[in-house]
XYZ file of C-alpha atoms in Angstrom:
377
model
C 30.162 -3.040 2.310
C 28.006 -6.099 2.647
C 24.833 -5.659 0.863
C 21.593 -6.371 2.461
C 20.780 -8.239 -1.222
C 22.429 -7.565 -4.185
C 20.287 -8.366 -6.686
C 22.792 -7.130 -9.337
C 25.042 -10.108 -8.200
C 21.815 -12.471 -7.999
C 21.426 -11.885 -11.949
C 24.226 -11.714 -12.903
C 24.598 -15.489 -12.661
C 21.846 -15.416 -15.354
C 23.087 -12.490 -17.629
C 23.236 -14.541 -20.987
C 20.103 -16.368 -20.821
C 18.264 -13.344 -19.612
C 19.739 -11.255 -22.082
C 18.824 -13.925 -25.026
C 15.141 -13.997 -24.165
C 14.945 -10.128 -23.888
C 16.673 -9.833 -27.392
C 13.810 -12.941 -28.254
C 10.847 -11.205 -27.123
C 12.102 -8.012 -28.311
C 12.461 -8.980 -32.206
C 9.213 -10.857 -31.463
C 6.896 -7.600 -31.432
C 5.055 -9.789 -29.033
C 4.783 -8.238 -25.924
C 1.627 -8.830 -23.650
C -0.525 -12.015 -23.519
C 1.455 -14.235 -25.681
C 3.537 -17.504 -25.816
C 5.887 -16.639 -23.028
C 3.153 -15.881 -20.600
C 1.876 -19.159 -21.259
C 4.706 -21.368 -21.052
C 5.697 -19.352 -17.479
C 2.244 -19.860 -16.533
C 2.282 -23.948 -17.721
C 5.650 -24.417 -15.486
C 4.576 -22.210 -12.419
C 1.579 -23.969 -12.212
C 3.325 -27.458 -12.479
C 6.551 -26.501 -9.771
C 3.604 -25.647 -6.957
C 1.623 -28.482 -8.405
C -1.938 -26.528 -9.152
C -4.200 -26.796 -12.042
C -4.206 -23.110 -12.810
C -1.139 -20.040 -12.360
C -2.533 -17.063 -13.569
C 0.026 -14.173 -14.271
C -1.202 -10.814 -13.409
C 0.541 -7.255 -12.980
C 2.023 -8.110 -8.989
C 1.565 -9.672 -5.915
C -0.794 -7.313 -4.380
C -2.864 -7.860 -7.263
C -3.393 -11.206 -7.274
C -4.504 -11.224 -4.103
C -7.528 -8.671 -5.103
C -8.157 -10.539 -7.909
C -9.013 -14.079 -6.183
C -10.786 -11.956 -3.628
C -12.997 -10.487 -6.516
C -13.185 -13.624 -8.161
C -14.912 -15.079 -5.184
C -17.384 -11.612 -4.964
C -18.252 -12.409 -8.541
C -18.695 -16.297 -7.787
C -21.354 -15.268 -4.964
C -19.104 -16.587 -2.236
C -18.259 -13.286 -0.626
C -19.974 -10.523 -0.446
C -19.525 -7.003 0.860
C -18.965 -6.422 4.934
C -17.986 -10.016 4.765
C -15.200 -10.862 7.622
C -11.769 -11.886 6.625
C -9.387 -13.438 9.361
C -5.536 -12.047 8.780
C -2.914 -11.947 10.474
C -2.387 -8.857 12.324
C 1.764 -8.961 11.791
C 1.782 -8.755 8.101
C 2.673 -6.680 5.287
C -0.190 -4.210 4.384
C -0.371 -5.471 1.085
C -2.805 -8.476 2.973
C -4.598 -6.182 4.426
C -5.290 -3.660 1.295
C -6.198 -6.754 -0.560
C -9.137 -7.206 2.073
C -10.147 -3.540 1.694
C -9.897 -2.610 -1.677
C -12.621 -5.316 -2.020
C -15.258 -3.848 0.786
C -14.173 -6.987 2.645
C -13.881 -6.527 6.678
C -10.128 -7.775 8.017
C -10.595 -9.950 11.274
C -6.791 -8.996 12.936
C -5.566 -12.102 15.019
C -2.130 -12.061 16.853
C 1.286 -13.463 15.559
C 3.162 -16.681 17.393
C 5.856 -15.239 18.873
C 8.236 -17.970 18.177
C 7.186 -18.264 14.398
C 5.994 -14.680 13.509
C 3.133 -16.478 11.514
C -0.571 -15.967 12.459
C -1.268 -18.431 15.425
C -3.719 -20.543 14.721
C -4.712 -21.468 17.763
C -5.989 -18.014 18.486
C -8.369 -17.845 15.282
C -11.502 -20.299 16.260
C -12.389 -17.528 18.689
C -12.298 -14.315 16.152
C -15.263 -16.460 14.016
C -18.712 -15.687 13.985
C -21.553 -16.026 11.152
C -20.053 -12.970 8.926
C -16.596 -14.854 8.793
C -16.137 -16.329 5.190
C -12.354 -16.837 5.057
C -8.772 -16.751 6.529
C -5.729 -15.225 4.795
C -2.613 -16.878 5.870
C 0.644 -15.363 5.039
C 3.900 -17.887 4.620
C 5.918 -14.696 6.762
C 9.457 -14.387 5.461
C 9.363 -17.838 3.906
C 8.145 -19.931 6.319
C 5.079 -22.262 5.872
C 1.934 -21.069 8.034
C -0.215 -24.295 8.288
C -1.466 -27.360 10.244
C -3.849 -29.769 10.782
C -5.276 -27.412 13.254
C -5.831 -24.652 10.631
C -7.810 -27.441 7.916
C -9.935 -28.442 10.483
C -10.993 -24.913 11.551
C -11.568 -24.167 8.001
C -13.583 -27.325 7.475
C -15.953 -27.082 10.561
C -17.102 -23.183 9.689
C -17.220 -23.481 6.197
C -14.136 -21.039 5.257
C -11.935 -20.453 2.252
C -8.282 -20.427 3.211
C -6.350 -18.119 0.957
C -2.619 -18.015 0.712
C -0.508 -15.172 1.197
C 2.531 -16.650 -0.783
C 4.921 -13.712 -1.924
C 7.494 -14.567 0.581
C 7.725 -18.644 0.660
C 7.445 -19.708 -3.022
C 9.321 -23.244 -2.878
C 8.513 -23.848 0.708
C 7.095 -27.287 1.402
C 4.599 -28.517 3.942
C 4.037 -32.378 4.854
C 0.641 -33.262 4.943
C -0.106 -35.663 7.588
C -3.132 -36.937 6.092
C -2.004 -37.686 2.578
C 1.836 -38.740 3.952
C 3.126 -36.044 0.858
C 4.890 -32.954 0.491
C 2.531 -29.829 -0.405
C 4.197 -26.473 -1.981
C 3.001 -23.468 -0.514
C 0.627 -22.301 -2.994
C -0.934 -25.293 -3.023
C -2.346 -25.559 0.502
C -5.779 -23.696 0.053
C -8.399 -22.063 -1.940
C -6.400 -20.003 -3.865
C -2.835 -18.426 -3.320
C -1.512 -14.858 -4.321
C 2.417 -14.943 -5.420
C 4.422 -11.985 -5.930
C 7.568 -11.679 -8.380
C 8.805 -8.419 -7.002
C 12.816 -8.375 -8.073
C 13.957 -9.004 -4.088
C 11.323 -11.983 -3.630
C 13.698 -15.660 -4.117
C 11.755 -16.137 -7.471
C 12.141 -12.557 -8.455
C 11.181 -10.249 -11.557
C 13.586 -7.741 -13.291
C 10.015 -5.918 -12.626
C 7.000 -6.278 -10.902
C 4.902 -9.314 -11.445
C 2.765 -11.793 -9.466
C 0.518 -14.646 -10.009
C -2.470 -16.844 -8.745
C -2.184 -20.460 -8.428
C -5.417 -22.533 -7.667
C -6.653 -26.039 -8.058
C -10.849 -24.850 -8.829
C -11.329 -24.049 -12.572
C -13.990 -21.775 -12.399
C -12.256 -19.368 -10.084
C -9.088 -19.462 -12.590
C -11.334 -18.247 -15.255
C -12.832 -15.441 -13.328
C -9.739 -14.544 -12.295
C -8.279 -14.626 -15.616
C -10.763 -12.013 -17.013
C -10.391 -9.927 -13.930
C -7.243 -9.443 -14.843
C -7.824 -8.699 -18.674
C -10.418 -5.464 -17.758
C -13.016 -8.010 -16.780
C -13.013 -9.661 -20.255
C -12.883 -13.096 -21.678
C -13.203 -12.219 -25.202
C -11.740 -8.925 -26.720
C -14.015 -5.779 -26.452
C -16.811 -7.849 -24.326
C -16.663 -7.296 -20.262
C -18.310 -9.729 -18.202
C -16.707 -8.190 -15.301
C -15.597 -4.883 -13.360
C -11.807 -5.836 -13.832
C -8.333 -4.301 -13.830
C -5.360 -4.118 -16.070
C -3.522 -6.953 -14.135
C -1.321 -8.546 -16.795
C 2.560 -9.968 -16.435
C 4.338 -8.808 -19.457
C 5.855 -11.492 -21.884
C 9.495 -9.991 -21.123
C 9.030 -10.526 -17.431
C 7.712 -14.104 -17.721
C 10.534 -15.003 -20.089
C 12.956 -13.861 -17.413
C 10.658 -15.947 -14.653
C 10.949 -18.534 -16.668
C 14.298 -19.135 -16.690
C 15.083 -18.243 -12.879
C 12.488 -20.851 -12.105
C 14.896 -23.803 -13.093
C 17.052 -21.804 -10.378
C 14.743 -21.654 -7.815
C 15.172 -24.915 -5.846
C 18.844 -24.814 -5.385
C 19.198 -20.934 -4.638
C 16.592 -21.840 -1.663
C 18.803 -24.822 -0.554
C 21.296 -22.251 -0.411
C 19.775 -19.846 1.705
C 18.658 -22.521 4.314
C 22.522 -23.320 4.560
C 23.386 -19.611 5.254
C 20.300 -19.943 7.508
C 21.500 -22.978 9.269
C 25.178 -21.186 9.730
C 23.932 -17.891 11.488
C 21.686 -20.225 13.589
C 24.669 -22.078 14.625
C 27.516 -19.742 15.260
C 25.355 -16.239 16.256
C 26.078 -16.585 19.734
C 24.645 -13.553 21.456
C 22.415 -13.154 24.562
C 20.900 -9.733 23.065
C 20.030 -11.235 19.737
C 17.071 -13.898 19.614
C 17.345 -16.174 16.489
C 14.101 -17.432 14.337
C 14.585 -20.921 15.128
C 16.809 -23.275 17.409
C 18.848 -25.279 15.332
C 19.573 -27.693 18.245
C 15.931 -28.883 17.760
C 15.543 -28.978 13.957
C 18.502 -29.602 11.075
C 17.499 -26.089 9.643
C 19.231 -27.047 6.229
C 17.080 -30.106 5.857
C 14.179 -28.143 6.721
C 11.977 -27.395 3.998
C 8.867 -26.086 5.241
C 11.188 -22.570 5.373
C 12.260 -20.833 2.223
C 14.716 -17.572 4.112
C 13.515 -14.921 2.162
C 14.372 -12.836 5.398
C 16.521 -14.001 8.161
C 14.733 -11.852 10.785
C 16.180 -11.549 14.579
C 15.145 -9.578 17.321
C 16.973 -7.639 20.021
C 15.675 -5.142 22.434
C 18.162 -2.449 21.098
C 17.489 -2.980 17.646
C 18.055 0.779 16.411
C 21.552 0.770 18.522
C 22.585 -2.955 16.682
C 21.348 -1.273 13.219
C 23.833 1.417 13.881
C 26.288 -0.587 14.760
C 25.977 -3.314 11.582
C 26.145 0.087 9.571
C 29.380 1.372 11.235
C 31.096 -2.343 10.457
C 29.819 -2.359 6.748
C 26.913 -4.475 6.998
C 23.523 -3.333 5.424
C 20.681 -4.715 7.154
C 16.684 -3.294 6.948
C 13.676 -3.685 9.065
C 10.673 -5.900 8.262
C 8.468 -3.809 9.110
C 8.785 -0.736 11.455
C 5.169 0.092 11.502
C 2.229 -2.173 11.439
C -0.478 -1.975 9.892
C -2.620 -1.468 12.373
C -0.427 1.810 13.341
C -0.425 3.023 9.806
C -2.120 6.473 9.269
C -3.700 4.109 5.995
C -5.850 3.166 9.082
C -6.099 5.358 11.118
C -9.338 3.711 12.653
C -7.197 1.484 14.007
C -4.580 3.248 15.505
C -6.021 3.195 19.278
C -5.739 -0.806 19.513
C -3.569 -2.866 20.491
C -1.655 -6.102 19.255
C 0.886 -6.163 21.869
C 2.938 -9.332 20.360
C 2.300 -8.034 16.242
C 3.943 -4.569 18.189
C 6.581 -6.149 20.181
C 7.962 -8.054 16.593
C 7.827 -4.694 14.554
C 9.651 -2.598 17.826
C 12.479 -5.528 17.771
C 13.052 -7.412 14.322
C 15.904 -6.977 12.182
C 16.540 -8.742 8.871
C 19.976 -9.800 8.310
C 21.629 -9.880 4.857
C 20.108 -13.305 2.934
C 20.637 -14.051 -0.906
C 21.903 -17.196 -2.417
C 24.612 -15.093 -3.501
C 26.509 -14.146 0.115
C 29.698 -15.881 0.171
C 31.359 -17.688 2.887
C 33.330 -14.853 4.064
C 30.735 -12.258 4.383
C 28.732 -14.361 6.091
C 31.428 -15.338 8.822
C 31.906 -11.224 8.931
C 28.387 -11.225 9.636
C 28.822 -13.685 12.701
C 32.090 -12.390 13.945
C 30.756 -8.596 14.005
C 27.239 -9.897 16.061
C 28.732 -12.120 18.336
C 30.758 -9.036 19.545
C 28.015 -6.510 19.540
């Protein structure tokens, strides 16, 4: 059986180190809010290049928390209209609500999955205060196009980074490579134990260049409080443990090279899946996918018009595979206010993609099984 991701395997490449710092912060009787919080937070924050990571309880939560940070910092307000990607995970989407914030759904690019831009100029009017872009299964979501949008109206741009963590973007401007999580306002990252940089837990952070917003965000997290017992704020109980950033800590020297990996499985399935019935994320006659790095394979996603039949079939031959996502959100009885309209491209992805197995981990034969069992589907 080929594993869609066995994260078992993934740590067990790691098993002494993360033992040692579990024994570590275990005779420690340190557990929340201490030293190994802070160093995690000191080298997150200096891998994505930011002034501020600020560990909190999980991805979903960190993207409340800038959300609410900006509430608090009188830049949004409630009813206030937030552009997002209507081919998403709902966590994006929750993140709007849970904050009496108004989601603005714009259609997918086909070819990319990621919001299209181009769409998003005509979804603005004078309640829209932001955009939410989501790096979709690893891939970087941004251009020129999008900066420019966000300059002339006066937006915040807030990353949806749980997916793309290492990912890199050129700027044309500046001539440099930009980390996702860098790009805008603020940026939500999520640890969960499948994401590349993963938890033994859940886990998630906030990166962000503006100081003020890291310190709102900061209390947020802490029940609204800067200082024990005294709440500025209407928080949460958002906080990373110390045993979880000890173990981020050390994957994160990891990270870089386990993502090179994955964009050379990446680069193999886009070169030797040779099947009329299966359409691949991206041509590798056009781009060297393993030089690539504005794409981090978190999910190798394909899509096929008989995607339940191929599921089967991978199943029967020993090959795990899931579906990201089967419903969107849009269809979700979550909101069921929705459910009468239509985002016939968001739909089309969620009635045809399949993710393929994708870990650093897969070795060379699986992954030729993987080929040799799709090209003769």
């Amino acid at each position: 059986m080929i594993k869609f991701l066995n994260i078992q395997k993934i740590n067990a490449q790691y098993a002494d180190e993360l033992k040692q710092v579990a024994a570590e912060v275990i005779d420690s009787g340190w557990y929340l809010l201490g030293e190994r919080v802070k160093i995690f937070e000191q080298q997150l924050a200096e891998y994505i290049r930011v002034k501020h990571a600020i560990a909190c309880g999980n991805g979903l939560d960190a993207l409340r928390l800038i959300l609410k940070a900006y509430k608090e910092l009188g830049i949004l307000k409630d009813g206030d209209e937030i552009i997002v990607p209507a081919n998403t995970y709902i966590a994006t989407i929750l993140a709007i609500t849970d904050n009496q914030l108004k989601p603005v759904l714009v259609e997918p690019d086909i070819n990319t999955y990621n919001l299209d831009i181009s769409l998003i100029e005509k979804y603005i009017n004078e309640n829209t205060k932001a955009i939410v872009v989501v790096h979709l299964y690893g891939q970087v979501c941004w251009n020129k196009q999008l900066e420019e949008i966000a300059k002339k109206y006066n937006l915040l741009i807030i990353e949806d980074n749980a997916q793309a963590i290492g990912a890199l973007y050129h700027d044309e401007f500046s001539n440099e490579l930009k980390r996702t999580g860098s790009l805008g306002n603020a940026a939500g990252n999520s640890f969960y134990p499948g994401k590349n940089l993963g938890a033994l837990g859940d886990a998630g952070a906030v990166t962000t260049n503006d100081d003020k917003l890291a310190e709102i965000v900061r209390a947020l997290g802490n029940y609204g409080s800067k200082q024990k017992y005294i709440n500025e704020y209407k928080g949460y109980n958002s906080r990373m443990d110390e045993i979880q950033a000890a173990f981020l800590t050390i994957k994160l020297k990891y990270l870089d090279e386990e993502n090179q990996k994955r964009r050379e499985i990446a680069k193999y399935y886009c070169e030797h899946i040779k099947n009329d019935k299966i359409i691949l994320p991206l041509d590798s006659n056009k781009i060297n996918i393993s030089n690539y790095l504005g794409h981090v394979w978190h999910l190798f996603v394909v899509r096929t018009k008989e995607r339940d039949k191929l599921q089967n079939y991978l199943a029967e031959k020993g090959i795990q595979t899931l579906i990201h996502y089967p419903i969107p959100p849009h269809k979700q009885k979550a909101f069921k206010e929705w459910n009468y309209i239509s985002f016939p491209i968001t739909e089309k992805i969620h009635n045809e993609v399949l993710s393929l197995p994708m870990s650093s981990i897969l070795d060379e034969n699986e992954i030729k099984t993987i080929v040799n069992v799709l090209n003769k589907y």
